[in-house]
Structures are given as structure tokens and as C-alpha cells.
Tab-separated table of C-alpha atoms and ligand atoms in Angstrom:
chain	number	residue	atom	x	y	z
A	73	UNK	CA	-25.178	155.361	-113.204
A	74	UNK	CA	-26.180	152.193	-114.888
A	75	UNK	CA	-22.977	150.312	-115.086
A	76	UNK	CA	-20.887	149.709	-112.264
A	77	UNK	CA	-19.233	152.759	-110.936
A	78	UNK	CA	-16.069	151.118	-109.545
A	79	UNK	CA	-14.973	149.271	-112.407
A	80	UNK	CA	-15.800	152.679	-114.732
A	81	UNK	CA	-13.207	154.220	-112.071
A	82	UNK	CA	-10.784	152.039	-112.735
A	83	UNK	CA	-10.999	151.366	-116.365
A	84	UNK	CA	-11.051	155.509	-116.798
A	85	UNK	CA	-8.149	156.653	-114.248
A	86	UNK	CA	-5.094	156.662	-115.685
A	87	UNK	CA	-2.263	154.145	-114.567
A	88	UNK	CA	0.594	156.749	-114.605
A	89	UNK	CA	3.264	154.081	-115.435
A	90	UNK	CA	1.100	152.754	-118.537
A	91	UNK	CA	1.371	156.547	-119.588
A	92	UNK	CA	4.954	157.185	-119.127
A	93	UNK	CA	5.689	154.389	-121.051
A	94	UNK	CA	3.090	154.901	-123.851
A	95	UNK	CA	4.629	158.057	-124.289
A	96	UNK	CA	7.676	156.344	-124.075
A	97	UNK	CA	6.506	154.553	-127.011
A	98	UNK	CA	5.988	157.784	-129.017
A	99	UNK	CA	9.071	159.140	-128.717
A	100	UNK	CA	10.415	156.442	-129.425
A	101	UNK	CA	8.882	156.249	-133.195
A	102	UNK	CA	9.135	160.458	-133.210
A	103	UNK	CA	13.170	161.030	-132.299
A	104	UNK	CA	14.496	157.322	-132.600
A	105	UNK	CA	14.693	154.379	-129.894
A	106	UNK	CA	17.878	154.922	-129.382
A	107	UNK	CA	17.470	158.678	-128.078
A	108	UNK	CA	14.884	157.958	-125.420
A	109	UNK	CA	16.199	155.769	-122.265
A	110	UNK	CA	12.564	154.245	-120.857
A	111	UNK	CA	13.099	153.236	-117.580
A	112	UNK	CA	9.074	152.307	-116.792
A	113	UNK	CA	8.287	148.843	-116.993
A	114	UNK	CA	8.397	145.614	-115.613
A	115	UNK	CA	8.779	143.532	-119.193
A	116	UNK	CA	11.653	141.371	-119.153
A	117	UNK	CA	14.690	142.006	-121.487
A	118	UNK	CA	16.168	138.880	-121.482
A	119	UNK	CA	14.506	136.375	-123.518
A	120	UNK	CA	12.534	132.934	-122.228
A	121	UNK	CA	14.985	130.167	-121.953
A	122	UNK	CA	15.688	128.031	-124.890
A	123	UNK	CA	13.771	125.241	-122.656
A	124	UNK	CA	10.354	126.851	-123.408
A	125	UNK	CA	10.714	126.942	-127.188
A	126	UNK	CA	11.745	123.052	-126.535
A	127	UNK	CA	8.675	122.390	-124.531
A	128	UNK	CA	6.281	124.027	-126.597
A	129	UNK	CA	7.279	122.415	-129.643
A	130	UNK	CA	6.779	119.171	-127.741
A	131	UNK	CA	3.576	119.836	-126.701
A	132	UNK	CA	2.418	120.642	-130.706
A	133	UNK	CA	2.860	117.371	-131.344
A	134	UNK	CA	0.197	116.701	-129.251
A	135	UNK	CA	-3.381	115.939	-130.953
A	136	UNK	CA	-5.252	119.179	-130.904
A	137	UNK	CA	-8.126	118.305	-129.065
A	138	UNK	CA	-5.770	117.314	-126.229
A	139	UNK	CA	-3.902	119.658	-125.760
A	140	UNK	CA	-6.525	122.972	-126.363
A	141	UNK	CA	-8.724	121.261	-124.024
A	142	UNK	CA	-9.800	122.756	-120.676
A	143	UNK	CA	-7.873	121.513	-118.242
A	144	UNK	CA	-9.157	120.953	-113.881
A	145	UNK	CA	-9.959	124.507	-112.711
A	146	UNK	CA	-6.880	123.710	-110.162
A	147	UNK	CA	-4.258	122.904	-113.425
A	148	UNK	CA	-2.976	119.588	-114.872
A	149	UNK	CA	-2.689	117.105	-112.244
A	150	UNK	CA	0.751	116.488	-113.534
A	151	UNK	CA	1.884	120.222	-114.385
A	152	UNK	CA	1.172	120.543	-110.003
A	153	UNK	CA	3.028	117.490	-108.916
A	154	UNK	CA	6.107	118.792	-110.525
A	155	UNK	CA	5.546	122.221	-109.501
A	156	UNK	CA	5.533	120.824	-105.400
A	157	UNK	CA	8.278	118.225	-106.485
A	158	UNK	CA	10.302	121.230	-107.262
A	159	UNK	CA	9.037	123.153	-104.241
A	160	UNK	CA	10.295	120.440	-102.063
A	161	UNK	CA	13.418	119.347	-103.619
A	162	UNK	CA	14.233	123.641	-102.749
A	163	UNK	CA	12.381	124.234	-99.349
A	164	UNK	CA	12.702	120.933	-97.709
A	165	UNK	CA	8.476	120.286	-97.799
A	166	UNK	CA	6.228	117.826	-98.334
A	167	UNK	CA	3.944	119.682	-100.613
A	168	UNK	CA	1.235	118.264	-102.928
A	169	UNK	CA	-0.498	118.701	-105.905
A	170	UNK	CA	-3.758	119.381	-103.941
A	171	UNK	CA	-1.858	122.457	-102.139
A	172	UNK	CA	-1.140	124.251	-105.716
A	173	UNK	CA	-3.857	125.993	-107.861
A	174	UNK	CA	-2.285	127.052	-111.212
A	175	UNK	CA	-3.272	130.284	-112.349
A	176	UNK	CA	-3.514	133.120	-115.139
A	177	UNK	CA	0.254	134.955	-113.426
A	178	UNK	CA	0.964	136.439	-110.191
A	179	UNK	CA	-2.238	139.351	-110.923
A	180	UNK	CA	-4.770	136.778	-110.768
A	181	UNK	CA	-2.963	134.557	-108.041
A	182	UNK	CA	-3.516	137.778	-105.777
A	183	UNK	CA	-6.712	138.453	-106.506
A	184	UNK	CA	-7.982	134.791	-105.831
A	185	UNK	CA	-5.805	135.090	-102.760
A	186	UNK	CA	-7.663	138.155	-101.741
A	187	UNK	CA	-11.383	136.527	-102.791
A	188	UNK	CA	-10.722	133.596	-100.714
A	189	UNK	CA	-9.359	135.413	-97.860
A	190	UNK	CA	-11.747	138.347	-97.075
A	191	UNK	CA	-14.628	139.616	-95.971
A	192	UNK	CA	-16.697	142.720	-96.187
A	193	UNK	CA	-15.050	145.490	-93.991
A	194	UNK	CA	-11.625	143.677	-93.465
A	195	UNK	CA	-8.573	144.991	-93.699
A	196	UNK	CA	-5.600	144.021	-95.848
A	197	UNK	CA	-2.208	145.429	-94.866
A	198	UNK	CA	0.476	146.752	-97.883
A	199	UNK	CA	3.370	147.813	-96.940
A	200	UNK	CA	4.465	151.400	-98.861
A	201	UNK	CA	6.146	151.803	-101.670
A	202	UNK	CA	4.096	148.630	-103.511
A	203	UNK	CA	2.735	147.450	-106.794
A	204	UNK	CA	-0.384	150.265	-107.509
A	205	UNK	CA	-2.550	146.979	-108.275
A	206	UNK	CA	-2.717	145.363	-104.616
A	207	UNK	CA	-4.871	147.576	-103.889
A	208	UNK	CA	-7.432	147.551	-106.802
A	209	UNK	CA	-7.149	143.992	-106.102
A	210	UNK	CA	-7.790	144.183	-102.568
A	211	UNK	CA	-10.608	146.262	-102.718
A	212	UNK	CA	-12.745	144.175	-105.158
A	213	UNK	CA	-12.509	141.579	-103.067
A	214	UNK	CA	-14.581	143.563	-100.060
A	215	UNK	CA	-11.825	144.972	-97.824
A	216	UNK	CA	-9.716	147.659	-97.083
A	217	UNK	CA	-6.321	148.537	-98.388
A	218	UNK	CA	-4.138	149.826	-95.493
A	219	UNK	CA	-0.609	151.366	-96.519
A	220	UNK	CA	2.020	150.680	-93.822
A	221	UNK	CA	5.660	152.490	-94.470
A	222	UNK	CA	8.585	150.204	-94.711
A	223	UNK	CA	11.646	151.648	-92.593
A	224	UNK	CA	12.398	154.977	-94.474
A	225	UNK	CA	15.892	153.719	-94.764
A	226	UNK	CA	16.767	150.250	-94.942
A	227	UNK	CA	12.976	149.635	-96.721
A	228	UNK	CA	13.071	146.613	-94.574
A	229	UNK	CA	9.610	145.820	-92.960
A	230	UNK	CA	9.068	148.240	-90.252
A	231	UNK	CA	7.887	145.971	-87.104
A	232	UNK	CA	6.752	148.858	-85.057
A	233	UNK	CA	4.771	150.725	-87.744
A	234	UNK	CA	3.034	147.300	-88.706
A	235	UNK	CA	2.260	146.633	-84.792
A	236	UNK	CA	0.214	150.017	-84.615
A	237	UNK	CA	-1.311	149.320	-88.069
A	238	UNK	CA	-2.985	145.967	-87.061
A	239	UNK	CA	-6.594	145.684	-85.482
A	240	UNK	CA	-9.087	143.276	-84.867
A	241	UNK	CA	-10.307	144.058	-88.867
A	242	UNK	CA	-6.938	143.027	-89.762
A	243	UNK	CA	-6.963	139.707	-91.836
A	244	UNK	CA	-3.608	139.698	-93.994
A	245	UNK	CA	-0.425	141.449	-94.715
A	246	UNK	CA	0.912	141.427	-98.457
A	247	UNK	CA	4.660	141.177	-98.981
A	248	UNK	CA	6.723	141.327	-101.955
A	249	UNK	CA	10.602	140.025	-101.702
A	250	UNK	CA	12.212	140.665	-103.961
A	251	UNK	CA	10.310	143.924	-103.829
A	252	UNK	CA	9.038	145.486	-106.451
A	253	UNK	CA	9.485	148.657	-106.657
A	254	UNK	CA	12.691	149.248	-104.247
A	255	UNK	CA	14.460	146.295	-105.237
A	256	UNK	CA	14.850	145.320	-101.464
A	257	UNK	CA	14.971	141.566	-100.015
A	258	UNK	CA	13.661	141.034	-96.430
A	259	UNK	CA	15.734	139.263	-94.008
A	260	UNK	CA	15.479	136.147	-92.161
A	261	UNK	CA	15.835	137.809	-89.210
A	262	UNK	CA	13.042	140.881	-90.132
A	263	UNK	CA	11.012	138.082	-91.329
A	264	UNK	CA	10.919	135.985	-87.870
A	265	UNK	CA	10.321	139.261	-86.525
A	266	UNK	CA	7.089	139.780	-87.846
A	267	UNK	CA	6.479	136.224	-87.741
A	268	UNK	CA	6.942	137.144	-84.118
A	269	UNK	CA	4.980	140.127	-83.872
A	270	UNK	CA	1.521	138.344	-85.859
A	271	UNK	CA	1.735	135.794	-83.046
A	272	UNK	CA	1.739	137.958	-80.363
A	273	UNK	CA	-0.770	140.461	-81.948
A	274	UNK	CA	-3.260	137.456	-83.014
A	275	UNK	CA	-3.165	136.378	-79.353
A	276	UNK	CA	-3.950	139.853	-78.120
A	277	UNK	CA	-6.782	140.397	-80.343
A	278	UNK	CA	-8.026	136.689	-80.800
A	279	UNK	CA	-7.650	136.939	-84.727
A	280	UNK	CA	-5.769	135.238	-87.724
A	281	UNK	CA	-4.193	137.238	-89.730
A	282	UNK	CA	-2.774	135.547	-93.144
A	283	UNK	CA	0.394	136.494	-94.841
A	284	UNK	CA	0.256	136.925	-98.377
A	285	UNK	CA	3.163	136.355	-100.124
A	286	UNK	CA	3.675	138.146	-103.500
A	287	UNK	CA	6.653	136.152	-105.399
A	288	UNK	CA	7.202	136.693	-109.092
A	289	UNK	CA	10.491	138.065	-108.304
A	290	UNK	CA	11.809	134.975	-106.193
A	291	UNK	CA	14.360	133.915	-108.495
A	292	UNK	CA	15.985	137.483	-109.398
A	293	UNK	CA	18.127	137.998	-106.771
A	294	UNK	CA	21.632	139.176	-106.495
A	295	UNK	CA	23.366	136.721	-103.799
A	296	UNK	CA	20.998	137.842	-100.846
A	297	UNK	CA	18.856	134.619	-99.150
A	298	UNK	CA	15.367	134.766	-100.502
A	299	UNK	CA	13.700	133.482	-97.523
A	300	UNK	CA	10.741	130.403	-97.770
A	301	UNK	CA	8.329	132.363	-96.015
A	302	UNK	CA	6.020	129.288	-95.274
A	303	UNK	CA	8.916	127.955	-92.894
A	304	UNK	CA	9.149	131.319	-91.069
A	305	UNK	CA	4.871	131.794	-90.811
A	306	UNK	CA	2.433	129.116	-90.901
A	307	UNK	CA	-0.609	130.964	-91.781
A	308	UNK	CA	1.349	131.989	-95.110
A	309	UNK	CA	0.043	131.647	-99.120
A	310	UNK	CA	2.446	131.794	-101.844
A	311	UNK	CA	1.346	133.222	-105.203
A	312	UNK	CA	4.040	133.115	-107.597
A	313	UNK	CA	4.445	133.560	-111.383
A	314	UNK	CA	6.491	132.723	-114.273
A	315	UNK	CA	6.367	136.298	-116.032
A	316	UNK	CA	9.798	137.483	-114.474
A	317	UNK	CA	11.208	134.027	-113.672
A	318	UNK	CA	11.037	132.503	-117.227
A	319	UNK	CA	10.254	136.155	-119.296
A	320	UNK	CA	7.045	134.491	-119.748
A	321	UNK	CA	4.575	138.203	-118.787
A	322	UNK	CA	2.321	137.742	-121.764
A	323	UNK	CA	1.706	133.901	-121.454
A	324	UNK	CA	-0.099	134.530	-117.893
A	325	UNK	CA	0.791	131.461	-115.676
A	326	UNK	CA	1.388	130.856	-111.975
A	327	UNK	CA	-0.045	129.553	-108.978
A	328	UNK	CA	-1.211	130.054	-105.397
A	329	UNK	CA	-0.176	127.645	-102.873
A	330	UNK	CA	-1.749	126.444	-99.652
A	331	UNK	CA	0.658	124.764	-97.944
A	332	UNK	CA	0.071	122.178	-95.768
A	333	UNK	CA	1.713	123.491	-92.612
A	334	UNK	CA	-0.979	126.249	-92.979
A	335	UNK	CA	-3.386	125.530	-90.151
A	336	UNK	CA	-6.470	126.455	-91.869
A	337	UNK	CA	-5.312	124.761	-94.753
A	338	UNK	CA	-8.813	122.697	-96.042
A	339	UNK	CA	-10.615	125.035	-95.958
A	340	UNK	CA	-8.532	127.896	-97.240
A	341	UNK	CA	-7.746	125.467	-100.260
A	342	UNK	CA	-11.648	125.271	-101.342
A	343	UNK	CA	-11.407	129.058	-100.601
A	344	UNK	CA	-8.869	129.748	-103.242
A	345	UNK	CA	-10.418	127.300	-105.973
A	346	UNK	CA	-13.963	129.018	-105.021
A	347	UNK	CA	-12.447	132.470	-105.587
A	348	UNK	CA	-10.748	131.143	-109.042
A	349	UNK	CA	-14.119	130.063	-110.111
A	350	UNK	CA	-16.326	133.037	-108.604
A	351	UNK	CA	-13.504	135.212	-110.821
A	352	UNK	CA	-14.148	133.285	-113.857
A	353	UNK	CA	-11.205	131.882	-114.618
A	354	UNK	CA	-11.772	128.449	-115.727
A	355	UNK	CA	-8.372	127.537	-115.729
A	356	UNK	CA	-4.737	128.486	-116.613
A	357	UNK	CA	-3.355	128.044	-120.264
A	358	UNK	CA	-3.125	124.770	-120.737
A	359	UNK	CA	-0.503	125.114	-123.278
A	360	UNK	CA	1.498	127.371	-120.713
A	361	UNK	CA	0.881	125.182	-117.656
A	362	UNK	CA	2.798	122.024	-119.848
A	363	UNK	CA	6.174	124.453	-120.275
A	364	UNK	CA	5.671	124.640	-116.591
A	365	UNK	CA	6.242	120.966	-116.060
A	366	UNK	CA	9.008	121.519	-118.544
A	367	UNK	CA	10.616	124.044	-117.318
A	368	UNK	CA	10.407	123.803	-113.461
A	369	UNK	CA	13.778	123.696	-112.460
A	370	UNK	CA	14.872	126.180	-115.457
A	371	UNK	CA	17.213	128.688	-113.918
A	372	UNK	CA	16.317	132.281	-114.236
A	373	UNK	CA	19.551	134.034	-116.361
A	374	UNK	CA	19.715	137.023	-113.943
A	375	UNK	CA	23.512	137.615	-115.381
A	376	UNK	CA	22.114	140.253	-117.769
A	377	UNK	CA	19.861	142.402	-114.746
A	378	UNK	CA	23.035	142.097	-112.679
A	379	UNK	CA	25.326	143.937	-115.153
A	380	UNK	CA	22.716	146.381	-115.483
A	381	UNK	CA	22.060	146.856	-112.179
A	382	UNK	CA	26.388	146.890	-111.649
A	383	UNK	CA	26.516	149.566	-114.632
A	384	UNK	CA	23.411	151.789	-113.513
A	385	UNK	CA	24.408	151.838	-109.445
A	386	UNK	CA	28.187	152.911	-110.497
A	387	UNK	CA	26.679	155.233	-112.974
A	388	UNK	CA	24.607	157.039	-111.056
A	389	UNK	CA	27.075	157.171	-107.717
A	390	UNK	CA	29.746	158.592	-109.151
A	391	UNK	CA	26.929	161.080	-109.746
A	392	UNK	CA	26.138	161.767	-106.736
A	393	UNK	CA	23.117	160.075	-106.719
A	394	UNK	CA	21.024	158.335	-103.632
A	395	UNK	CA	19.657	154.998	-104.032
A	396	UNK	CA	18.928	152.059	-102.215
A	397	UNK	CA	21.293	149.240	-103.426
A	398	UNK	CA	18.807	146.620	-104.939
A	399	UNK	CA	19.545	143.389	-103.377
A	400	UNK	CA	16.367	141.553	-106.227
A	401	UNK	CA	14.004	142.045	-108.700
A	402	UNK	CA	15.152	144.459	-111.558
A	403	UNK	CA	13.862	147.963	-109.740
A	404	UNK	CA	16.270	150.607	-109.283
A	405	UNK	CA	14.932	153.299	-105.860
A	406	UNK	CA	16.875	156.757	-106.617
A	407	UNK	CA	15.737	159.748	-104.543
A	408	UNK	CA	14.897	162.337	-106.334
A	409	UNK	CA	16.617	165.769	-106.458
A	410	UNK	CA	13.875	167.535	-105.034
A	411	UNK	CA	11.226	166.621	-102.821
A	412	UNK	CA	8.507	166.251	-105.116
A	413	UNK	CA	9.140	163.307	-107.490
A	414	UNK	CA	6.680	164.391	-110.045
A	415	UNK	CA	8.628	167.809	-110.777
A	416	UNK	CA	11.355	165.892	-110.862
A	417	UNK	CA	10.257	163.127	-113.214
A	418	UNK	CA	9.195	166.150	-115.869
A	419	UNK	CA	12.665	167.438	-115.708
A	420	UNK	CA	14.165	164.439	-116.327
A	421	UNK	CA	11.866	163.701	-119.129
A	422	UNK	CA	12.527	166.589	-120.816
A	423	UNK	CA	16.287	165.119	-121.179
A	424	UNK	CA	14.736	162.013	-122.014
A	425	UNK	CA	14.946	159.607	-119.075
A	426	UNK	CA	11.686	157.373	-118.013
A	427	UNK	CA	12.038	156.646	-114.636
A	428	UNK	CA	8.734	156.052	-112.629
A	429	UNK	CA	7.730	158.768	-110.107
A	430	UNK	CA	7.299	157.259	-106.652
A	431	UNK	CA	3.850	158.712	-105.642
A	432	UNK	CA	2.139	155.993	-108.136
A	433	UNK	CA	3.889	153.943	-105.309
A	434	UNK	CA	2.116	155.190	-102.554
A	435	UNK	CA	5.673	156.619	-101.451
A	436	UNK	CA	7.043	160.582	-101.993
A	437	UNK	CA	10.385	161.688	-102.914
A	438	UNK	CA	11.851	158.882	-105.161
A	439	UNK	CA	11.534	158.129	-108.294
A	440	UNK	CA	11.740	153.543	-110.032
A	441	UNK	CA	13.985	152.897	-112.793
A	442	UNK	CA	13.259	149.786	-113.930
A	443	UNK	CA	16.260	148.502	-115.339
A	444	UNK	CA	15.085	145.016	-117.107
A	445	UNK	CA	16.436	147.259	-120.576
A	446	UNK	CA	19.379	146.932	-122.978
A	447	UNK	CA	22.837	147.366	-121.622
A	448	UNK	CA	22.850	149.665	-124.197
A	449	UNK	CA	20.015	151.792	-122.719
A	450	UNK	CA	21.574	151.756	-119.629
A	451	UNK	CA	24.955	153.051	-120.167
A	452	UNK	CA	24.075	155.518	-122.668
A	453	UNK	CA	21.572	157.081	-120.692
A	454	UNK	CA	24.238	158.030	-117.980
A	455	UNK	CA	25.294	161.776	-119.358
A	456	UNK	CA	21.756	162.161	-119.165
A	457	UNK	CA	21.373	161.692	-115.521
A	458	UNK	CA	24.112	163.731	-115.348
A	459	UNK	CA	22.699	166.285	-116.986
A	460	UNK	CA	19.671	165.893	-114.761
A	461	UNK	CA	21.673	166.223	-111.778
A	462	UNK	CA	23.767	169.537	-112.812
A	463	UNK	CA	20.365	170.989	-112.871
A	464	UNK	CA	19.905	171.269	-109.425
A	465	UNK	CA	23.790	172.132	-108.684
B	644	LIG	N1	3.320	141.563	-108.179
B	644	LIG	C1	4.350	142.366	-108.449
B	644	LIG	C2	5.150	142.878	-107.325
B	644	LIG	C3	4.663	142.705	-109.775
B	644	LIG	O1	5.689	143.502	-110.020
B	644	LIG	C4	3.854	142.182	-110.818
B	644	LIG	C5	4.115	142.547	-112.212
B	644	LIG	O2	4.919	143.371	-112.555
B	644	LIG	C6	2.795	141.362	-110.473
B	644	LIG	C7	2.546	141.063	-109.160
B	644	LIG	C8	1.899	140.784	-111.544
B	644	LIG	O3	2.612	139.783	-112.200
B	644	LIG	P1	1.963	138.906	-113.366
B	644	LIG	O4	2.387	139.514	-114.640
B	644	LIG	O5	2.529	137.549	-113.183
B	644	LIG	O6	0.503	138.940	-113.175
């Protein structure tokens, strides 16, 4: 074939949750929004703070060729002192400009995370159910994508699993807390004991192996300690995002950090600005990295995912539902009624419910309801999951 095969393989394979909610979409404009309870994305309901508008109107007054100008390939000198002022002021660090790389969101912080890190025939651990893209990611970059269970019930890492997945090809682990797509927030304690387990297992095999931690869902959590991972694991890098954090998805900003208690961090910082050039980004939106600065310390407004998540998990227990109780993010993990999530997923969109089935996961048996919706959405759509459930009675 005269075009690369890989990219025609992804650009032609069908992302199921893109589906579900195009056809979401459809019905939609067919039998009226209000009939159709679409439970598939990730898009923020609540909208960007006030503080954005604020900041972006500031920035307009700008001259033109200021502010529309490229900015460093690493971000605005000024938009990444406030970003590690911030950092510090939350995470007790000493954290620089120089140790932040501002980026086009959380998608291409990972994949410049993934470019600087690997190497032909390495191995990058995920840990199952994750975000379908890690691995698209990972794999452009050179390496291998190896799933890794969490613990089947408290979706928790799963030390023991992880200790038989590493080898000698191993070079990082991704993590996601908050996770998307179970909703789950990893303890201090299951935390230290990985931190614990990479020790031992680099001394054992005489490797490094990097964590890589995913963060756009930092802020959304719902009283649980979001660990800093950095003080837990040295050899850690942070890619974060404003998408969830400030409703921002379609503005694509965020950043990578090194930080500076990484050991290898030099060289892993020309690694990451290499990889966001050899990607082609140039450099984040300039316009977007400014409402950064602005908006650094701009609380998330999680009170709207929190009644939803209050009115969804009552809603579905009194129905007899199973679910693991989402401690962050906006993700909603119900077992489905049957053991294969995909018949299960039809059924329920034949009574109109959108839920994600968990195979596009990497996971059986469960199905994600994202529930970053309408109130509105969410309690109407309860005699519907009833309905759902009588169906198997
Ligand atoms: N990582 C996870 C776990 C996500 O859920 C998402 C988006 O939904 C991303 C990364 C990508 O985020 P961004 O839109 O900032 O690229």
C-alpha cells in the first residue's frame, strides 16, 4: 500500500464511543433531545468559569501581532512560571518554568510523553479498563501496549498482577486518578505500594521504569485525597490538561512536567521538547496558554458532577444495580446485566440509554455512563434503567 498502513488503520476503524454518540446525535434530531439520555462522552456540562471569558477579553486588547504570535515551543515563559507557582503553592515543590512544557491538552501531553520516553520494542504498561487512546498513542511512539487488570473489585492498582507484568522491556506504567473510565481514585497507600514494588523490580532487573501520570481529571474529585504522585515516585511525569478542569476540551491546552526530583530529569526534559517538536507541534495556543496564567488557581465547580453522580448512584441502587461508587472524574462503572456488555448496551439502547460498553475499555462485563450531562438527563433517564433492568427479571 502506498500510504502508511497504520495510520489508514486507525483513521478507518471505528472508535465505538464516537459512534454511540454520533448516533446519539441522530436521535436526538429524529425523536427529540429530550427522549434520548446519552451517557457517552467525556464533554463537560458545566460551563468554563466566568474567569476565562475575563481573561480572554483581556488578552484582545492585546496588539494582534502579539498576541497571534508563535510563542517558545515550551509555552510563554510567564504562562509556566505561574503554572509551577501554582504547583508549589499545592504540592509543597520547588518547580520551575524549565520543568513545564505547555501543550495542545492531555492527548498530546501523552503522546510527547510516550516519544520522549521509548524505544523500539519497549513496553508501556496500562492498567485495564483505560482510555482506548493510550494505546494508539503508545504504539506510534515504537513500543508495546501491555494491559494489566486493576483489582476486579476495588479497581485499585493490582500490585501483584503489575509485578508479573513487568520485564526487563518494561519502561513505564500509565496511570489515570481520577480514572477515567471507573471513576476510581488510587490511594496513598496503593500508590507507595507500587512506588514500592518499581523499586524493588528496577533493582532486580537493573532497569528504570517511568511512571506516567495521566491527570486531566485531578481536580474532579468527590472528597477522596488526590495524591501528588511526584512525592510518592521520583521517576514520575505529569501530563495534565485544562479540558475537564476549566471545561476548556476544544481549546487544547496542558502540559507535561519534568519535575526536578526526577533523577533523569535533563535529559528527559530535552526528551519531551524533542518529542513536541519531532510531533510537530510548534507550540500550544497562545491565546489559550494566557487564560492559563489567568486562571491557574480557578477552582473546578464539581458541585454540578456531584449531584449527578448523588442522583444517578441512588437511582440506579434502589434498582438493584452494581456499580463501583466513583470517588473522581465524572465516569459512572455499572455491571452489566449479563455478561456480555455489548448485548447489553443494544438492549439498553433500544430504551434509549447511551452508556459506553466496557470492551472499548479493554475490560468485559460493564458498561461507562458518563455522567458530565444535564440533571435533567440524569433523573429522567431513571424509569429507563428500570425498564432495562425488569428485562432480565
Ligand atoms: N486522558 C484521559 C483519561 C481522558 O479521559 C482524556 C479525555 O477524555 C484525555 C486523556 C485527553 O484529554 P485532552 O482532551 O486534554 O486531550
Amino acid at each position: 500500500m502506498p500510504i502508511n498502513q497504520r495510520s489508514y488503520d486507525y483513521g478507518s476503524a471505528k472508535s465505538s464511543i464516537r459512534e454511540i454518540a454520533a448516533y446519539g446525535a441522530a436521535r436526538k434530531a429524529e425523536i427529540g433531545p429530550q427522549n434520548v439520555f446519552d451517557f457517552s462522552l467525556g464533554n463537560p456540562s458545566i460551563p468554563a468559569p466566568e474567569a476565562v471569558r475575563e481573561s480572554i477579553e483581556r488578552s484582545l486588547s492585546l496588539p494582534p501581532v502579539q498576541l497571534h504570535s508563535y510563542t517558545p515551543g515550551a509555552g510563554l515563559p510567564q504562562v509556566r512560571d505561574a503554572v509551577a507557582a501554582s504547583l508549589n503553592r499545592r504540592f509543597a515543590c520547588s518547580y520551575k518554568a524549565g520543568d513545564l512544557y505547555m501543550t495542545c491538552g492531555a492527548a498530546a501531553s501523552l503522546s510527547i510523553s510516550f516519544h520522549a520516553l521509548v524505544n523500539p520494542g519497549d513496553e508501556v504498561i496500562v492498567i485495564a479498563p483505560f482510555f482506548p487512546e493510550y494505546c494508539v498513542w503508545i504504539q506510534t511512539a515504537g513500543a508495546r501496549c501491555v494491559e494489566v487488570m486493576a483489582d476486579p473489585q476495588s479497581f485499585q492498582l493490582d500490585i501483584e498482577a503489575l509485578r508479573d507484568a513487568i520485564t526487563e522491556r518494561t519502561k513505564a506504567i500509565v496511570v489515570n486518578s481520577p480514572n477515567n473510565p471507573v471513576g476510581a481514585v488510587y490511594s496513598r497507600q496503593n500508590l507507595q505500594d507500587l512506588a514500592s514494588l518499581l523499586h524493588e523490580r528496577e533493582k532486580a532487573l537493573g532497569t528504570k521504569v517511568y511512571l506516567v501520570s495521566d491527570e486531566p481529571y485531578r481536580e474532579i474529585s468527590y472528597g477522596a485525597e488526590v495524591p501528588w504522585i511526584p512525592s510518592v515516585y521520583d521517576r514520575t511525569i505529569v501530563c495534565y490538561s485544562y479540558s475537564k478542569s476549566l471545561s476548556l476540551p476544544g481549546e487544547r491546552v496542558g502540559w507535561v512536567l519534568v519535575p526536578d526530583t526526577n533523577p533523569d530529569h535533563d535529559e528527559l526534559a530535552f526528551a519531551v521538547a524533542g518529542a513536541g517538536r519531532k510531533l510537530g507541534f510548534v507550540c500550544a495556543p497562545a491565546l489559550f496558554q494566557r487564560v492559563v496564567a489567568d486562571c491557574v488557581d480557578v477552582p473546578s465547580d464539581v458541585a454540578a458532577y456531584e449531584r449527578n453522580r448523588k442522583a444517578l448512584t441512588e437511582g440506579l441502587s434502589a434498582l438493584g444495580y452494581e456499580y463501583v461508587e466513583p470517588q473522581g472524574a465524572f465516569y459512572l462503572w455499572v455491571k452489566a446485566l449479563e455478561p456480555d456488555a455489548q448485548a447489553f448496551f443494544e438492549k439498553a439502547k433500544s430504551l434509549e440509554l447511551l452508556p459506553v460498553p466496557s470492551d472499548s475499555f479493554g475490560c468485559p462485563g460493564w458498561v461507562r455512563v458518563s455522567y458530565c450531562v444535564g440533571y435533567e438527563t440524569v433523573v429522567n433517564s431513571l424509569p429507563a434503567w428500570g425498564k432495562l433492568a425488569q428485562t432480565y427479571r
